[in-house]
Structures are given as structure tokens and as C-alpha cells.
Amino acid sequence: MTKISINDLVKWKQEGRKFATLTAYDASFAQLFESQEIPVLLVGDSLGMVLHGATSTLPVTVEDVAYHTRCVRAGSPNCLLLADMPFMSFATPEQACHNAAQLMRSGANMVKIEGGDWLIDTVKMLTERAIPVCAHLGLTPQSVNIFGGFKIQGKEQDKADRMVRDALALQEAGAQMIVLECIPKELAARITEVCDIPVIGIGAGNVTDGQILVMHDMFGISANYMPKFSKNFLSETGDMRKAVSLYKEEVEKQLFPDEAHTIA
Ligand code: KIV
């Protein structure tokens, strides 16, 4: 795989070419994903749930994400590597700069932060200081205690309109990518349409520019819980490389997620 940059993703968006992405946490899987030409990997704070067995992402630290970012970068030198900013690591713009720098030094190409327009100053400060930002909207798992559970977001018209405004404001502030999690397909289509930057969905239908799955869900090996929008590609193929290749193919052809894996 040739080295992937944000410019490739913007070009693919303009061409209407869909792309598959995955979470990754270690060098061996990162190498396997690179061998199957997965262009974008995310060291998600989901590591708290799928690696550490926690019931939420809240206990994850910057040191945890930095450690796994180094591992993934070692296995996949060419992917565009996103690293998650964990809970409370970006409570102020200054804190965000300090912690994001640690993730960039660990090998990330971009950091991902959960939240809406309250992050505008943070996004501006990071991008002005050469740290690319991916904004994460919808079901932002770090807010599980505000939401009262892992629940679909943006179903009401006013909340949907607000999410569209947030996406545009974050793009205006300098965000170069957006992740949309667990929102209605129509809302995901609206945001993908109005934004010039690439939009990646999870539980948001097959309408976004890219898709992401937690790798353990894609292999059907997550400890306690399998989200309805996820699919076990390993059971169909019986081989990890083939599972990744099938996932990539189905995303690129917009076959995944199908109606059965679309939640609203
Ligand atoms: O932490 C994570 O893995 C994520 C993805 C689900 C987008 O944020």
C-alpha cells in the first residue's frame, strides 16, 4: 500500500469512491490490515472496552492510546493513523495541545476528539499548531453518562439540525475529517453532503464517504456485546485476511452496511 494522506481521502470523496477503515491496537493486526490495503486505522479509546474489559471508554488514558499508537504505527507504516483523545484529555485547548502532541509523537497523523461546537477553539488551536483533527459527532461514547446509555443520537429534528450546524462549524474551524456514530441514515447523508471533508460512519448507514468498525466486532470476537450495526465477517470467510478483504469490498461497493445493519 502506498502512503495514504488526507489528500487521498478528499480526492476519493470528490470521486464518490467509498473506503473502509478499522480500529487497530497492535502491530500484528495493523500489518494484516495494511496487507489488505485498509487505508485508515484508528487507535480508538474503544481499547478500554475490547482490550481492557472496561464497561466504558472513560478509564482510558493518553498513555494507553500513545502506547497502542506506537504499536500500530510499527505494523502499518503507510496508513493514515488516527489516535483518539481520551476522556478529559481535551477539556481545555491547552490540555488538548499538550496531550495531542504526545499522540502525534507516538506516530499518529491525526487526533480524534468527541464533541460539538464547544470544541471550535480547540480545533483551531490544534490545527494552527499542525495537529490535524477528526471531529466525532453523534453517539460520543465518552458522554455515556450524559446520554444515560449508549443510545442512538440525532433522531429529533432540532438535535439533527444542531448536528449539521456542529459539523459545519467544526469544518470551518479546521477539522479535516468527521466520524458520525449511531445516527439516522438520513442525517448521516445530510452531513456527508454538506461537508467538503471526508465523513466516516459507524452505525450511520451506507451513505457516508467511509465506514469504520471496531476490529473485534468485525471478527465477531468482542467480549460481551455485538452492536446491531456491526457484522461478523470472519464467520462468513473463516480466515482473518479474507474477512478484512470482504469487509473492504462490501464497503467499497456500498453493500455494507445493508438494511439489516442500519439502525435508523
Ligand atoms: O474508539 C473507537 O473505536 C471509536 C470508533 C468506534 C469510531 O471511536
Tab-separated table of C-alpha atoms and ligand atoms in Angstrom:
chain	number	residue	atom	x	y	z
A	1	MET	CA	0.000	0.000	0.000
A	2	THR	CA	1.363	3.436	-0.863
A	3	LYS	CA	1.411	6.050	1.883
A	4	ILE	CA	-2.081	7.439	2.492
A	5	SER	CA	-2.674	11.100	3.296
A	6	ILE	CA	-5.752	13.192	3.970
A	7	ASN	CA	-5.491	14.440	0.365
A	8	ASP	CA	-6.231	10.907	-0.907
A	9	LEU	CA	-9.401	10.752	1.189
A	10	VAL	CA	-10.588	14.165	-0.008
A	11	LYS	CA	-9.992	13.058	-3.609
A	12	TRP	CA	-11.916	9.805	-3.014
A	13	LYS	CA	-14.806	11.807	-1.540
A	14	GLN	CA	-14.867	14.049	-4.617
A	15	GLU	CA	-14.826	10.960	-6.870
A	16	GLY	CA	-17.567	9.231	-4.831
A	17	ARG	CA	-15.174	6.371	-4.010
A	18	LYS	CA	-16.119	4.728	-0.675
A	19	PHE	CA	-13.410	3.462	1.700
A	20	ALA	CA	-13.184	1.020	4.609
A	21	THR	CA	-11.369	1.765	7.841
A	22	LEU	CA	-10.851	-0.194	11.067
A	23	THR	CA	-9.705	0.266	14.610
A	24	ALA	CA	-6.351	-1.328	15.452
A	25	TYR	CA	-4.379	-1.626	18.656
A	26	ASP	CA	-1.288	-3.724	17.923
A	27	ALA	CA	1.413	-4.262	15.297
A	28	SER	CA	0.345	-7.710	14.074
A	29	PHE	CA	-3.227	-6.738	13.223
A	30	ALA	CA	-2.043	-3.379	11.855
A	31	GLN	CA	0.272	-5.285	9.493
A	32	LEU	CA	-2.558	-7.626	8.479
A	33	PHE	CA	-4.820	-4.616	7.779
A	34	GLU	CA	-2.100	-2.883	5.774
A	35	SER	CA	-1.591	-6.093	3.752
A	36	GLN	CA	-5.293	-5.877	2.808
A	37	GLU	CA	-4.912	-2.157	1.912
A	38	ILE	CA	-7.041	-0.683	4.675
A	39	PRO	CA	-6.092	2.976	4.201
A	40	VAL	CA	-7.080	4.425	7.592
A	41	LEU	CA	-6.619	2.922	11.050
A	42	LEU	CA	-7.866	4.327	14.347
A	43	VAL	CA	-6.382	3.640	17.744
A	44	GLY	CA	-9.764	4.109	19.393
A	45	ASP	CA	-10.382	4.559	23.076
A	46	SER	CA	-12.625	1.536	22.489
A	47	LEU	CA	-9.410	-0.209	23.567
A	48	GLY	CA	-10.677	0.307	27.114
A	49	MET	CA	-13.633	-1.944	26.356
A	50	VAL	CA	-12.226	-4.502	23.894
A	51	LEU	CA	-8.690	-4.849	25.322
A	52	HIS	CA	-9.091	-3.946	28.987
A	53	GLY	CA	-12.636	-5.254	29.503
A	54	ALA	CA	-13.982	-1.987	30.965
A	55	THR	CA	-17.685	-1.164	30.624
A	56	SER	CA	-16.980	2.252	29.073
A	57	THR	CA	-14.120	4.197	27.474
A	58	LEU	CA	-13.762	6.541	30.453
A	59	PRO	CA	-10.802	4.823	32.208
A	60	VAL	CA	-8.554	5.088	29.110
A	61	THR	CA	-5.535	7.416	29.464
A	62	VAL	CA	-3.384	9.353	26.996
A	63	GLU	CA	-0.519	6.976	27.874
A	64	ASP	CA	-2.699	3.980	26.883
A	65	VAL	CA	-3.527	5.499	23.487
A	66	ALA	CA	0.098	6.609	22.932
A	67	TYR	CA	1.361	3.086	23.677
A	68	HIS	CA	-1.056	1.428	21.225
A	69	THR	CA	-0.406	4.144	18.630
A	70	ARG	CA	3.299	3.242	18.652
A	71	CYS	CA	2.396	-0.449	18.243
A	72	VAL	CA	0.028	0.196	15.315
A	73	ARG	CA	2.449	2.543	13.582
A	74	ALA	CA	5.137	-0.148	13.781
A	75	GLY	CA	2.835	-2.592	11.961
A	76	SER	CA	1.365	-0.179	9.424
A	77	PRO	CA	3.858	2.442	8.258
A	78	ASN	CA	1.628	3.614	5.394
A	79	CYS	CA	-1.884	4.002	6.776
A	80	LEU	CA	-3.348	7.345	7.771
A	81	LEU	CA	-3.284	6.768	11.523
A	82	LEU	CA	-5.839	8.387	13.811
A	83	ALA	CA	-5.418	8.390	17.585
A	84	ASP	CA	-8.284	9.028	19.983
A	85	MET	CA	-8.061	11.782	22.567
A	86	PRO	CA	-9.362	10.037	25.701
A	87	PHE	CA	-11.916	11.297	28.238
A	88	MET	CA	-10.922	14.676	29.790
A	89	SER	CA	-7.666	14.897	27.817
A	90	PHE	CA	-9.014	17.890	25.849
A	91	ALA	CA	-11.090	19.684	28.495
A	92	THR	CA	-9.255	22.934	27.610
A	93	PRO	CA	-7.483	23.876	24.350
A	94	GLU	CA	-4.139	23.981	26.186
A	95	GLN	CA	-4.629	20.490	27.607
A	96	ALA	CA	-5.636	19.297	24.153
A	97	CYS	CA	-2.424	20.657	22.601
A	98	HIS	CA	-0.237	19.067	25.250
A	99	ASN	CA	-1.913	15.644	25.001
A	100	ALA	CA	-2.357	15.639	21.213
A	101	ALA	CA	1.374	16.347	20.833
A	102	GLN	CA	2.103	13.135	22.747
A	103	LEU	CA	-0.112	11.150	20.355
A	104	MET	CA	1.478	12.748	17.286
A	105	ARG	CA	4.958	11.947	18.670
A	106	SER	CA	3.786	8.330	19.017
A	107	GLY	CA	3.091	8.097	15.292
A	108	ALA	CA	-0.430	9.443	14.743
A	109	ASN	CA	-1.224	11.551	11.682
A	110	MET	CA	-4.418	12.988	13.152
A	111	VAL	CA	-6.210	13.067	16.502
A	112	LYS	CA	-9.920	12.409	17.021
A	113	ILE	CA	-11.970	14.329	19.557
A	114	GLU	CA	-15.559	13.762	20.669
A	115	GLY	CA	-17.899	16.734	20.814
A	116	GLY	CA	-19.703	19.553	19.017
A	117	ASP	CA	-19.278	23.285	18.626
A	118	TRP	CA	-17.819	23.769	22.117
A	119	LEU	CA	-14.612	22.368	20.551
A	120	ILE	CA	-14.208	25.138	17.994
A	121	ASP	CA	-11.387	26.960	19.831
A	122	THR	CA	-9.671	23.623	20.493
A	123	VAL	CA	-9.851	22.578	16.837
A	124	LYS	CA	-8.499	25.986	15.756
A	125	MET	CA	-5.659	25.836	18.251
A	126	LEU	CA	-4.666	22.285	17.277
A	127	THR	CA	-4.788	22.831	13.521
A	128	GLU	CA	-2.898	26.140	13.737
A	129	ARG	CA	-0.203	24.192	15.572
A	130	ALA	CA	-0.007	21.492	12.853
A	131	ILE	CA	-2.126	18.837	14.567
A	132	PRO	CA	-4.860	17.610	12.171
A	133	VAL	CA	-8.226	16.930	13.807
A	134	CYS	CA	-11.063	14.495	13.171
A	135	ALA	CA	-14.289	15.510	14.939
A	136	HIS	CA	-16.580	12.785	16.337
A	137	LEU	CA	-20.340	13.528	16.481
A	138	GLY	CA	-23.484	11.565	17.323
A	139	LEU	CA	-23.116	8.833	19.944
A	140	THR	CA	-19.884	10.032	21.511
A	141	PRO	CA	-19.160	7.208	23.985
A	142	GLN	CA	-17.270	9.459	26.434
A	143	SER	CA	-20.653	11.160	27.093
A	144	VAL	CA	-22.371	7.877	28.030
A	145	ASN	CA	-23.281	9.249	31.462
A	146	ILE	CA	-24.857	12.370	29.948
A	147	PHE	CA	-26.807	10.296	27.388
A	148	GLY	CA	-27.900	7.733	30.014
A	149	GLY	CA	-26.518	4.827	27.968
A	150	PHE	CA	-25.160	4.016	24.504
A	151	LYS	CA	-28.168	5.374	22.600
A	152	ILE	CA	-28.773	6.496	19.050
A	153	GLN	CA	-28.451	10.301	18.691
A	154	GLY	CA	-29.972	12.923	16.379
A	155	LYS	CA	-33.433	11.395	15.995
A	156	GLU	CA	-35.293	14.609	16.859
A	157	GLN	CA	-35.356	17.356	14.209
A	158	ASP	CA	-33.804	20.043	16.448
A	159	LYS	CA	-30.953	17.708	17.503
A	160	ALA	CA	-30.379	16.676	13.875
A	161	ASP	CA	-30.245	20.318	12.753
A	162	ARG	CA	-27.831	21.095	15.549
A	163	MET	CA	-25.548	18.219	14.489
A	164	VAL	CA	-25.432	19.565	10.929
A	165	ARG	CA	-24.516	23.023	12.285
A	166	ASP	CA	-21.836	21.486	14.540
A	167	ALA	CA	-20.306	19.570	11.627
A	168	LEU	CA	-20.088	22.717	9.513
A	169	ALA	CA	-18.713	24.799	12.389
A	170	LEU	CA	-16.023	22.202	13.137
A	171	GLN	CA	-15.081	22.013	9.452
A	172	GLU	CA	-14.873	25.826	9.383
A	173	ALA	CA	-12.638	25.718	12.480
A	174	GLY	CA	-10.221	23.422	10.626
A	175	ALA	CA	-11.368	19.844	11.270
A	176	GLN	CA	-10.230	17.679	8.347
A	177	MET	CA	-12.437	14.653	8.925
A	178	ILE	CA	-15.622	13.714	10.776
A	179	VAL	CA	-16.761	10.447	12.386
A	180	LEU	CA	-20.516	10.001	12.818
A	181	GLU	CA	-21.601	7.295	15.250
A	182	CYS	CA	-25.090	5.818	15.704
A	183	ILE	CA	-27.245	8.389	13.980
A	184	PRO	CA	-30.118	8.032	11.479
A	185	LYS	CA	-29.025	7.278	7.912
A	186	GLU	CA	-30.817	10.370	6.536
A	187	LEU	CA	-28.928	12.642	8.938
A	188	ALA	CA	-25.618	10.979	8.016
A	189	ALA	CA	-26.434	11.569	4.337
A	190	ARG	CA	-27.185	15.242	5.038
A	191	ILE	CA	-23.904	15.808	6.883
A	192	THR	CA	-21.876	13.893	4.264
A	193	GLU	CA	-23.478	16.031	1.546
A	194	VAL	CA	-22.907	19.451	3.150
A	195	CYS	CA	-19.331	18.796	4.317
A	196	ASP	CA	-16.356	19.022	1.960
A	197	ILE	CA	-14.201	16.961	4.328
A	198	PRO	CA	-14.404	13.128	4.395
A	199	VAL	CA	-17.094	11.729	6.689
A	200	ILE	CA	-16.719	8.235	8.189
A	201	GLY	CA	-19.722	6.426	9.650
A	202	ILE	CA	-20.361	3.692	12.182
A	203	GLY	CA	-23.975	2.749	12.748
A	204	ALA	CA	-24.932	5.556	10.366
A	205	GLY	CA	-25.938	3.674	7.193
A	206	ASN	CA	-24.045	3.186	3.935
A	207	VAL	CA	-24.219	6.837	2.890
A	208	THR	CA	-21.018	8.246	4.395
A	209	ASP	CA	-17.727	8.506	2.482
A	210	GLY	CA	-16.079	5.848	4.622
A	211	GLN	CA	-17.029	3.226	7.206
A	212	ILE	CA	-15.307	2.201	10.411
A	213	LEU	CA	-15.797	-0.857	12.620
A	214	VAL	CA	-14.162	-1.864	15.859
A	215	MET	CA	-11.922	-4.722	14.660
A	216	HIS	CA	-13.136	-7.123	17.369
A	217	ASP	CA	-16.739	-6.593	16.207
A	218	MET	CA	-15.751	-7.191	12.573
A	219	PHE	CA	-14.176	-10.515	13.612
A	220	GLY	CA	-17.131	-11.300	15.911
A	221	ILE	CA	-14.877	-11.756	18.948
A	222	SER	CA	-15.891	-8.820	21.190
A	223	ALA	CA	-16.145	-9.890	24.805
A	224	ASN	CA	-19.692	-9.097	25.876
A	225	TYR	CA	-21.601	-7.160	23.293
A	226	MET	CA	-22.063	-7.020	19.499
A	227	PRO	CA	-23.718	-3.802	18.247
A	228	LYS	CA	-26.618	-4.416	15.843
A	229	PHE	CA	-24.951	-2.299	13.143
A	230	SER	CA	-21.817	-4.457	13.190
A	231	LYS	CA	-21.239	-7.634	11.203
A	232	ASN	CA	-19.137	-10.743	11.794
A	233	PHE	CA	-17.120	-11.050	8.568
A	234	LEU	CA	-14.979	-13.895	9.967
A	235	SER	CA	-17.893	-16.327	10.258
A	236	GLU	CA	-18.553	-15.956	6.502
A	237	THR	CA	-14.947	-16.428	5.445
A	238	GLY	CA	-13.244	-18.485	8.161
A	239	ASP	CA	-9.995	-16.578	7.639
A	240	MET	CA	-8.911	-13.220	9.075
A	241	ARG	CA	-7.321	-11.861	5.897
A	242	LYS	CA	-10.367	-12.876	3.836
A	243	ALA	CA	-12.676	-11.331	6.461
A	244	VAL	CA	-10.886	-7.973	6.159
A	245	SER	CA	-10.861	-8.204	2.390
A	246	LEU	CA	-14.623	-8.979	2.303
A	247	TYR	CA	-15.376	-6.084	4.673
A	248	LYS	CA	-13.353	-3.737	2.421
A	249	GLU	CA	-15.078	-4.994	-0.718
A	250	GLU	CA	-18.588	-4.684	0.771
A	251	VAL	CA	-17.902	-1.129	1.983
A	252	GLU	CA	-16.443	-0.059	-1.351
A	253	LYS	CA	-19.499	-1.462	-3.174
A	254	GLN	CA	-21.846	0.063	-0.550
A	255	LEU	CA	-23.165	-3.423	0.273
A	256	PHE	CA	-22.210	-2.896	3.918
A	257	PRO	CA	-23.941	-1.706	5.976
A	258	ASP	CA	-27.113	-3.133	4.446
A	259	GLU	CA	-30.619	-2.548	5.867
A	260	ALA	CA	-30.140	-5.329	8.453
A	261	HIS	CA	-27.121	-3.447	9.833
A	262	THR	CA	-28.676	0.010	9.711
A	263	ILE	CA	-30.246	1.091	12.973
A	264	ALA	CA	-32.415	4.060	11.950
B	1	KIV	O1	-12.995	4.331	19.999
B	1	KIV	C1	-13.361	3.917	18.891
B	1	KIV	O2	-13.075	2.797	18.472
B	1	KIV	C2	-14.164	4.814	18.069
B	1	KIV	C3	-14.819	4.238	16.848
B	1	KIV	C4	-15.965	3.417	17.252
B	1	KIV	C5	-15.196	5.295	15.880
B	1	KIV	O3	-14.310	5.946	18.400
